[in-house]
CSV table of C-alpha atoms in Angstrom, one decimal:
chain,number,residue,atom,x,y,z
S,1,MET,CA,10.2,5.8,2.5
S,2,ARG,CA,10.5,8.5,5.2
S,3,LYS,CA,10.7,6.9,8.7
S,4,ILE,CA,8.3,8.8,11.1
S,5,PHE,CA,9.5,8.5,14.9
S,6,THR,CA,6.9,9.0,17.1
S,7,TYR,CA,7.7,9.2,21.1
S,8,CYS,CA,5.2,8.9,23.7
S,9,LEU,CA,4.6,7.3,27.3
S,10,ILE,CA,2.7,4.1,27.2
S,11,PHE,CA,2.7,1.3,29.7
S,12,PRO,CA,5.7,-1.0,29.8
S,13,ILE,CA,5.7,-3.8,26.8
S,14,ALA,CA,7.3,-6.8,26.8
S,15,VAL,CA,9.1,-7.4,23.5
S,16,ILE,CA,10.0,-11.3,22.9
S,17,CYS,CA,13.0,-12.2,21.2
S,18,SER,CA,12.6,-14.2,18.0
S,19,GLN,CA,11.3,-17.3,18.0
S,20,SER,CA,11.6,-20.4,15.5
S,21,PHE,CA,7.8,-20.6,15.8
S,22,ALA,CA,5.2,-18.2,14.3
S,23,GLN,CA,3.3,-15.9,16.7
S,24,ASP,CA,1.4,-12.8,15.9
S,25,ALA,CA,3.9,-9.5,15.7
S,26,ILE,CA,3.1,-5.6,15.4
S,27,TYR,CA,5.3,-3.3,13.9
S,28,GLN,CA,5.2,-0.1,15.1
S,29,ILE,CA,6.3,3.2,13.0
S,30,ASP,CA,9.8,3.5,14.5
S,31,GLU,CA,10.0,0.0,13.1
S,32,ARG,CA,10.1,-1.8,16.8
S,33,LYS,CA,8.5,-5.2,16.5
S,34,ILE,CA,6.1,-6.9,19.3
S,35,ASN,CA,5.9,-10.5,19.7
S,36,CYS,CA,2.6,-10.8,21.0
S,37,LYS,CA,-1.0,-12.3,21.0
S,38,ILE,CA,-3.4,-9.8,19.0
S,39,LYS,CA,-6.8,-9.7,21.0
S,40,ASP,CA,-8.7,-7.3,18.9
S,41,ILE,CA,-8.5,-4.8,16.2
S,42,THR,CA,-11.0,-1.4,16.7
S,43,ALA,CA,-11.4,1.5,14.6
S,44,LYS,CA,-8.6,3.4,16.8
S,45,SER,CA,-6.2,0.6,18.4
S,46,VAL,CA,-4.9,-2.7,18.4
S,47,LYS,CA,-5.3,-4.5,21.6
S,48,TYR,CA,-2.7,-7.3,22.3
S,49,SER,CA,-1.3,-9.3,25.3
S,50,ASN,CA,2.1,-10.9,26.1
S,51,PRO,CA,2.4,-14.4,25.6
S,52,ALA,CA,4.5,-14.9,28.6
S,53,ASN,CA,2.4,-13.1,30.7
S,54,PRO,CA,-1.3,-13.3,29.2
S,55,GLY,CA,-2.9,-11.4,32.2
S,56,PRO,CA,-2.8,-8.0,31.2
S,57,THR,CA,-4.2,-6.5,27.9
S,58,TYR,CA,-2.0,-3.6,26.5
S,59,SER,CA,-3.1,-1.2,23.8
S,60,LEU,CA,-1.7,0.8,20.8
S,61,ASP,CA,-3.4,3.5,18.8
S,62,LYS,CA,-3.3,2.7,15.0
S,63,SER,CA,-1.6,5.7,14.1
S,64,MET,CA,1.7,4.5,16.1
S,65,LEU,CA,1.6,1.2,13.9
S,66,LEU,CA,3.0,0.1,10.4
S,67,MET,CA,1.5,-3.5,10.1
S,68,ALA,CA,0.7,-6.8,11.9
S,69,PHE,CA,1.2,-10.2,11.2
S,70,ASN,CA,-0.8,-13.2,12.7
S,71,GLU,CA,0.7,-16.6,13.3
S,72,SER,CA,-0.7,-17.8,10.1
S,73,GLY,CA,1.2,-15.3,8.2
S,74,ASN,CA,-1.9,-12.9,7.2
S,75,TYR,CA,-1.2,-9.4,7.6
S,76,ILE,CA,-2.9,-6.2,8.0
S,77,VAL,CA,-1.0,-3.0,6.9
S,78,PHE,CA,-2.3,0.2,9.1
S,79,SER,CA,-0.2,3.0,7.3
S,80,GLY,CA,-2.4,3.6,4.1
S,81,THR,CA,-5.6,1.7,2.8
S,82,ASP,CA,-5.8,-1.8,3.2
S,83,ALA,CA,-9.4,-2.0,2.9
S,84,ALA,CA,-9.4,-5.8,2.2
S,85,SER,CA,-8.4,-6.7,5.7
S,86,THR,CA,-9.0,-3.5,7.8
S,87,SER,CA,-12.7,-3.7,6.7
S,88,ASN,CA,-13.2,-7.2,8.3
S,89,PRO,CA,-10.5,-7.4,11.5
S,90,ALA,CA,-12.4,-10.6,12.6
S,91,SER,CA,-11.3,-12.7,9.6
S,92,PHE,CA,-7.7,-11.5,10.5
S,93,LEU,CA,-8.0,-12.4,14.3
S,94,ASN,CA,-9.7,-15.7,13.8
S,95,SER,CA,-7.4,-16.9,10.5
S,96,ASN,CA,-5.8,-20.2,10.9
S,97,ALA,CA,-5.7,-21.5,7.7
S,98,LYS,CA,-2.3,-23.1,6.5
S,99,ARG,CA,-1.1,-23.6,3.3
S,100,ASP,CA,1.3,-26.1,1.6
S,101,PHE,CA,3.6,-23.5,0.0
S,102,ASP,CA,5.9,-20.3,0.8
S,103,ILE,CA,5.6,-16.9,-0.7
S,104,LEU,CA,8.5,-14.6,-2.4
S,105,ILE,CA,8.0,-11.2,-3.0
S,106,THR,CA,11.0,-9.8,-5.2
S,107,ILE,CA,12.4,-6.5,-6.1
S,108,ASP,CA,10.5,-6.7,-9.4
S,109,ASN,CA,7.1,-6.8,-7.8
S,110,GLU,CA,6.7,-10.6,-8.2
S,111,VAL,CA,4.7,-12.3,-5.9
S,112,ILE,CA,6.0,-16.3,-6.1
S,113,ALA,CA,4.3,-19.1,-4.9
S,114,SER,CA,7.3,-21.6,-4.0
S,115,GLN,CA,8.6,-24.5,-1.7
S,116,ILE,CA,11.7,-23.0,-0.2
S,117,ASP,CA,14.5,-25.5,0.1
S,118,ARG,CA,17.4,-23.4,1.9
S,119,VAL,CA,17.6,-19.7,2.8
S,120,GLY,CA,21.3,-19.0,2.7
S,121,ASP,CA,23.4,-16.0,3.6
S,122,SER,CA,23.4,-14.8,0.0
S,123,ASP,CA,20.8,-16.7,-2.0
S,124,ILE,CA,17.8,-18.7,-1.8
S,125,SER,CA,16.9,-22.1,-3.3
S,126,TYR,CA,13.2,-22.9,-4.1
S,127,LYS,CA,11.0,-25.2,-6.3
S,128,LYS,CA,7.9,-23.2,-8.0
S,129,TYR,CA,4.9,-24.4,-6.8
S,130,ASP,CA,1.8,-24.9,-9.0
S,131,LYS,CA,-1.5,-24.2,-6.8
S,132,ALA,CA,-3.5,-26.3,-9.6
S,133,ALA,CA,-1.7,-29.6,-9.2
S,134,ALA,CA,-0.8,-28.7,-5.6
S,135,SER,CA,2.7,-29.8,-6.1
S,136,ALA,CA,6.2,-28.2,-6.5
S,137,SER,CA,8.2,-28.8,-9.8
S,138,SER,CA,10.9,-30.9,-9.4
S,139,THR,CA,13.8,-28.2,-10.9
S,140,PRO,CA,15.2,-26.2,-8.1
S,141,VAL,CA,15.6,-22.4,-8.7
S,142,THR,CA,18.2,-20.2,-6.8
S,143,VAL,CA,17.6,-16.4,-6.6
S,144,SER,CA,20.1,-14.0,-4.9
S,145,LYS,CA,18.9,-12.8,-1.5
S,146,ALA,CA,19.6,-9.3,-2.6
S,147,ASN,CA,16.7,-9.3,-5.2
S,148,VAL,CA,14.4,-10.8,-2.3
S,149,LEU,CA,12.2,-8.4,-0.5
S,150,ILE,CA,10.1,-10.3,2.0
S,151,ILE,CA,9.7,-14.3,2.6
S,152,LEU,CA,6.0,-15.5,3.8
S,153,HIS,CA,6.8,-19.2,5.1
S,154,ARG,CA,4.1,-21.6,4.6
S,155,ASP,CA,4.0,-22.3,8.8
S,156,GLY,CA,3.4,-18.5,9.4
S,157,ARG,CA,6.6,-17.1,9.9
S,158,HIS,CA,7.6,-14.0,7.9
S,159,GLU,CA,11.0,-12.7,7.2
S,160,LEU,CA,11.5,-9.1,6.3
S,161,LEU,CA,15.0,-8.4,4.1
S,162,ILE,CA,14.0,-4.8,3.9
S,163,SER,CA,13.2,-2.2,6.5
S,164,PRO,CA,9.6,-2.7,8.2
S,165,THR,CA,8.6,0.9,6.7
S,166,ASP,CA,9.5,-0.3,3.2
S,167,ALA,CA,8.0,-3.8,3.8
S,168,ALA,CA,4.9,-2.2,4.8
S,169,THR,CA,4.7,-0.1,1.7
S,170,VAL,CA,5.4,-3.3,-0.5
S,171,LEU,CA,2.8,-5.4,1.1
S,172,ARG,CA,0.3,-2.8,1.0
S,173,THR,CA,0.6,-2.4,-2.7
S,174,LEU,CA,1.1,-6.1,-3.6
S,175,LYS,CA,-2.0,-7.4,-1.3
S,176,PRO,CA,-4.2,-7.6,-4.4
S,177,LYS,CA,-1.4,-10.2,-5.8
S,178,VAL,CA,-1.0,-11.9,-2.4
S,179,ASN,CA,-4.8,-12.4,-1.8
S,180,GLU,CA,-4.9,-13.9,-5.4
S,181,LEU,CA,-2.3,-16.8,-4.3
S,182,LEU,CA,-4.4,-17.4,-1.1
S,183,SER,CA,-7.5,-17.7,-3.1
S,184,ASN,CA,-9.1,-20.9,-4.2
S,185,GLY,CA,-9.6,-22.6,-1.1
S,186,SER,CA,-6.4,-21.6,0.6
S,187,GLU,CA,-7.7,-18.7,2.7
S,188,PRO,CA,-11.3,-18.5,4.4
S,189,ALA,CA,-14.0,-16.9,2.1
S,190,SER,CA,-14.4,-14.1,4.2
S,191,GLN,CA,-10.9,-12.8,3.7
S,192,THR,CA,-11.1,-13.5,-0.2
S,193,SER,CA,-14.5,-12.3,-1.0
S,194,THR,CA,-13.1,-8.6,-1.0
S,195,LEU,CA,-10.8,-9.4,-3.8
S,196,ALA,CA,-12.5,-12.4,-5.7
S,197,THR,CA,-10.8,-13.5,-8.6
S,198,THR,CA,-13.9,-13.4,-10.8
S,199,ALA,CA,-13.7,-11.2,-14.0
S,200,VAL,CA,-16.5,-8.8,-14.4
S,201,GLN,CA,-18.0,-6.6,-17.2
S,202,VAL,CA,-17.8,-2.9,-17.0
S,203,GLU,CA,-19.7,-0.4,-18.9
S,204,ALA,CA,-17.4,1.1,-21.9
S,205,ASN,CA,-18.5,3.4,-24.3
S,206,ASN,CA,-22.1,1.7,-24.3
S,207,ALA,CA,-20.1,-1.7,-24.8
S,208,THR,CA,-19.1,-4.5,-22.4
S,209,THR,CA,-15.3,-5.0,-21.5
S,210,ALA,CA,-15.6,-8.6,-22.3
S,211,GLY,CA,-11.9,-8.6,-23.5
S,212,VAL,CA,-10.9,-7.7,-19.6
S,213,ALA,CA,-9.7,-10.8,-18.3
S,214,ASN,CA,-7.9,-11.4,-15.0
S,215,PHE,CA,-9.5,-8.4,-13.8
S,216,ASP,CA,-11.8,-7.7,-10.7
S,217,ILE,CA,-13.6,-4.5,-10.2
S,218,GLU,CA,-13.2,-4.5,-6.6
S,219,GLU,CA,-9.2,-5.2,-7.2
S,220,TYR,CA,-9.4,-2.0,-9.3
S,221,ARG,CA,-11.0,0.1,-6.6
S,222,ASN,CA,-8.9,-0.9,-4.0
S,223,LYS,CA,-5.6,-0.1,-6.1
S,224,ALA,CA,-7.2,3.1,-6.9
S,225,LEU,CA,-7.5,4.1,-3.3
S,226,GLN,CA,-4.1,2.7,-2.0
S,227,LYS,CA,-2.6,4.8,-4.8
S,228,ILE,CA,-4.4,8.0,-3.9
S,229,ASP,CA,-3.4,7.5,-0.3
S,230,GLU,CA,0.3,6.6,-1.2
S,231,PHE,CA,0.3,9.9,-3.2
S,232,GLY,CA,-0.7,12.0,-0.2
S,233,GLU,CA,1.8,10.4,1.8
S,234,TYR,CA,4.3,11.2,-0.7
S,235,VAL,CA,3.1,14.9,-0.8
S,236,ASN,CA,3.6,15.0,2.8
S,237,ASN,CA,7.2,13.7,2.6
S,238,VAL,CA,8.0,16.3,0.0
S,239,SER,CA,6.9,19.2,1.4
S,240,ASN,CA,8.2,19.1,4.9
S,241,LYS,CA,11.4,20.7,5.3
S,242,THR,CA,12.3,18.1,8.1
S,243,THR,CA,12.6,15.4,5.0
S,244,PRO,CA,16.3,15.2,3.9
S,245,PHE,CA,16.8,16.5,0.4
S,246,GLU,CA,17.7,12.8,-0.8
S,247,GLU,CA,14.6,11.2,0.7
S,248,ALA,CA,12.4,14.2,-0.8
S,249,ASN,CA,13.9,13.6,-4.5
S,250,LYS,CA,13.1,9.8,-3.9
S,251,ALA,CA,9.7,10.4,-2.6
S,252,ILE,CA,8.9,12.5,-6.0
S,253,GLU,CA,10.4,9.8,-8.0
S,254,LEU,CA,7.9,7.4,-6.3
S,255,ALA,CA,5.0,9.6,-6.5
S,256,CYS,CA,5.6,10.1,-10.3
S,257,GLU,CA,5.6,6.0,-10.7
S,258,LEU,CA,1.6,6.0,-9.4
S,259,PHE,CA,0.8,8.0,-12.5
S,260,LEU,CA,0.2,6.9,-16.0
S,261,ASN,CA,3.4,6.9,-18.0
S,262,LYS,CA,5.1,8.1,-14.9
S,263,GLY,CA,3.1,11.4,-15.0
S,264,VAL,CA,4.9,12.7,-18.0
S,265,LYS,CA,1.5,14.3,-19.2
S,266,ALA,CA,-0.3,14.3,-16.0
S,267,TYR,CA,-1.4,17.3,-14.4
S,268,VAL,CA,-2.2,18.6,-10.7
S,269,GLU,CA,-4.3,21.8,-10.5
S,270,VAL,CA,-3.9,23.7,-7.4
S,271,SER,CA,-6.0,26.6,-6.0
S,272,ASN,CA,-5.9,29.3,-3.4
S,273,VAL,CA,-8.5,29.9,-0.6
S,274,PHE,CA,-7.7,33.7,-1.1
S,275,THR,CA,-7.5,34.4,-4.9
S,276,LYS,CA,-9.8,31.6,-5.8
S,277,LYS,CA,-7.0,31.2,-8.8
S,278,LYS,CA,-6.5,27.7,-10.2
S,279,ASP,CA,-3.4,26.6,-12.0
S,280,LYS,CA,-2.4,23.6,-13.6
S,281,ARG,CA,0.9,22.3,-13.1
S,282,LEU,CA,2.8,18.9,-14.4
S,283,VAL,CA,3.0,16.1,-11.5
S,284,ARG,CA,6.9,16.7,-11.2
S,285,ASN,CA,6.6,20.3,-11.3
S,286,TYR,CA,3.9,20.2,-8.9
S,287,LEU,CA,6.0,18.2,-6.5
S,288,GLU,CA,9.3,20.0,-7.3
S,289,LYS,CA,7.6,23.5,-6.1
S,290,LEU,CA,6.2,21.6,-3.0
S,291,LYS,CA,10.0,20.6,-2.1
S,292,LEU,CA,10.8,24.2,-2.3
S,293,THR,CA,7.6,25.6,-0.1
S,294,LYS,CA,8.0,28.5,2.4
S,295,TYR,CA,6.6,26.7,5.4
S,296,ASP,CA,8.4,25.0,8.0
S,297,LYS,CA,5.8,22.2,7.9
S,298,VAL,CA,3.3,21.0,5.8
S,299,GLU,CA,0.1,18.7,6.7
S,300,VAL,CA,-1.8,17.1,3.9
S,301,ILE,CA,-4.6,14.9,4.8
S,302,LEU,CA,-6.9,13.2,2.5
S,303,ALA,CA,-10.7,12.0,3.5
S,304,ASN,CA,-13.8,10.9,2.1
S,305,ILE,CA,-12.3,9.2,-1.0
S,306,GLU,CA,-14.9,7.7,-3.3
S,307,PHE,CA,-15.8,6.5,-7.0
S,308,VAL,CA,-17.9,8.8,-8.9
S,309,SER,CA,-17.9,7.3,-12.3
S,310,ASP,CA,-17.7,3.8,-13.8
S,311,LEU,CA,-14.8,2.7,-15.9
S,312,LYS,CA,-15.0,4.0,-19.4
S,313,LYS,CA,-13.0,2.8,-22.2
S,314,GLY,CA,-10.7,5.6,-24.1
S,315,THR,CA,-9.3,5.8,-27.6
S,316,ASP,CA,-5.8,4.4,-26.2
S,317,GLY,CA,-7.4,1.1,-25.2
S,318,ASN,CA,-7.1,2.0,-21.5
S,319,TYR,CA,-10.4,2.2,-19.1
S,320,TYR,CA,-10.7,5.7,-17.3
S,321,GLY,CA,-12.7,6.4,-14.1
S,322,VAL,CA,-13.0,9.3,-11.8
S,323,VAL,CA,-12.7,9.4,-7.9
S,324,THR,CA,-13.5,12.4,-5.6
S,325,PHE,CA,-11.7,13.0,-2.4
S,326,GLU,CA,-11.1,16.1,0.1
S,327,GLN,CA,-7.7,17.1,0.7
S,328,LYS,CA,-6.9,19.4,3.9
S,329,PHE,CA,-3.6,21.4,3.4
S,330,THR,CA,-2.2,23.1,6.3
S,331,GLY,CA,1.2,25.4,6.3
S,332,TYR,CA,2.8,26.0,9.6
S,333,VAL,CA,5.6,28.5,10.5
S,334,ASP,CA,7.2,28.3,13.9
S,335,GLY,CA,4.7,25.9,14.6
S,336,LYS,CA,1.8,27.9,14.0
S,337,PRO,CA,-0.7,27.4,11.0
S,338,ILE,CA,-0.5,30.3,8.8
S,339,TYR,CA,-2.6,29.0,5.8
S,340,SER,CA,-5.1,26.2,5.7
S,341,ASP,CA,-7.6,25.2,3.1
S,342,LEU,CA,-10.2,22.3,2.3
S,343,VAL,CA,-9.9,21.4,-1.3
S,344,LYS,CA,-12.2,19.1,-3.1
S,345,LYS,CA,-10.4,17.1,-6.0
S,346,HIS,CA,-11.4,14.7,-8.8
S,347,VAL,CA,-8.4,12.5,-9.7
S,348,THR,CA,-8.9,10.4,-13.1
S,349,VAL,CA,-7.8,6.8,-12.3
S,350,VAL,CA,-6.6,4.5,-15.1
S,351,LEU,CA,-6.9,0.9,-16.0
S,352,LYS,CA,-3.9,-0.1,-18.3
S,353,GLY,CA,-3.5,-3.5,-19.3
S,354,TYR,CA,-0.2,-5.1,-20.3
S,355,THR,CA,1.5,-8.7,-21.3
S,356,THR,CA,3.7,-10.9,-18.8
S,357,TYR,CA,5.4,-14.4,-19.9
S,358,ASP,CA,5.6,-17.2,-17.5
S,359,GLU,CA,7.5,-19.8,-19.1
S,360,GLY,CA,7.1,-18.8,-22.2
S,361,GLN,CA,3.5,-18.3,-21.8
S,362,ALA,CA,1.7,-15.0,-22.7
S,363,LYS,CA,-0.7,-13.9,-20.0
S,364,GLU,CA,-2.8,-10.5,-19.9
S,365,MET,CA,-2.9,-8.4,-16.9
S,366,TRP,CA,-4.0,-5.2,-15.7
S,367,ASP,CA,-2.7,-2.2,-13.3
S,368,VAL,CA,-4.0,0.9,-11.9
S,369,PHE,CA,-2.5,4.3,-12.6
S,370,LEU,CA,-3.3,8.0,-11.5
S,371,ALA,CA,-3.9,10.6,-14.1
S,372,ASP,CA,-4.8,14.2,-13.9
S,373,ILE,CA,-5.8,15.7,-10.7
S,374,GLU,CA,-8.4,18.8,-10.7
S,375,VAL,CA,-10.1,21.1,-8.1
S,376,VAL,CA,-13.6,20.9,-8.0
S,377,GLU,CA,-14.1,23.1,-5.1
S,378,THR,CA,-11.8,25.2,-2.4
S,379,ARG,CA,-12.9,26.5,0.9
S,380,SER,CA,-11.3,27.5,3.9
């Protein structure tokens, strides 16, 4: 992920050295960590104090922040859509629930409940934790530390084995899986209600989706919004000339991963406010052309993202819904905007099933992908 550095004048901030006990922590977009006591989270800012000098209260704009952890190990990601937590910051601030297990997040996007025996220089030894039995297995498992991205300790501490920028993306993407582990009594109901682990039935070609197990409509919606927001971030990265070539190529690959079948047959429709002409391009071609943009800087802002249709079952067995959003595109040359438009778009969002195996047992799971993006309206 591209690292964004913002320079501004703020009041002095005392950064406390890492402690052996858990405490609140804020990560800024320049990847600096502030150990603190978070006092309040508003629509625009996070207010906090220095535990060593609790008198003054400091404030940081959310646009300067990646994420925050509280002393219980729960987290909020500010860069992107973390609807489950940002919609109810009080639950994050007041949560002091402890759990009996650690959480390992791996390079394969696994979220593993465990009891860690040892974190070494090159590997991690742990026992798998069974939530239903409230106990750990007797057989230890050893995993290479290189295959672990993040550790959320049961005592509230956290360890990031990748950069904070990348960690924020991982934590935002895997929030539903983390919430699933924290549910069923391990987390206050106010924090888990948004992503409750209740199977639902949705309309699908005049039939119900009774066969869709392990699926929650709110989780589907949150994942869809997250992926649309991530796509907007990648478009910004790719289209700006300040992004190094290798990072732009990486952003293209990550953006394609958001689409069904990696975007092989997915199209993005574009338009021009002057010519009114619409043009469809394959996702990868669309991004490659953005990488060669004539503008010095491009700013893409997504807003007013909302669902406009329920899920419908397709002939391929997947379920399809439609989300609408507004995209403001501005191109700059020599620091001045020379082109700008506001486009309303529809994006098809796909719910696709897959099978995983845990100790030989098959389990049906569901994931969300983007499909075609079409232009509904273009205006200046």
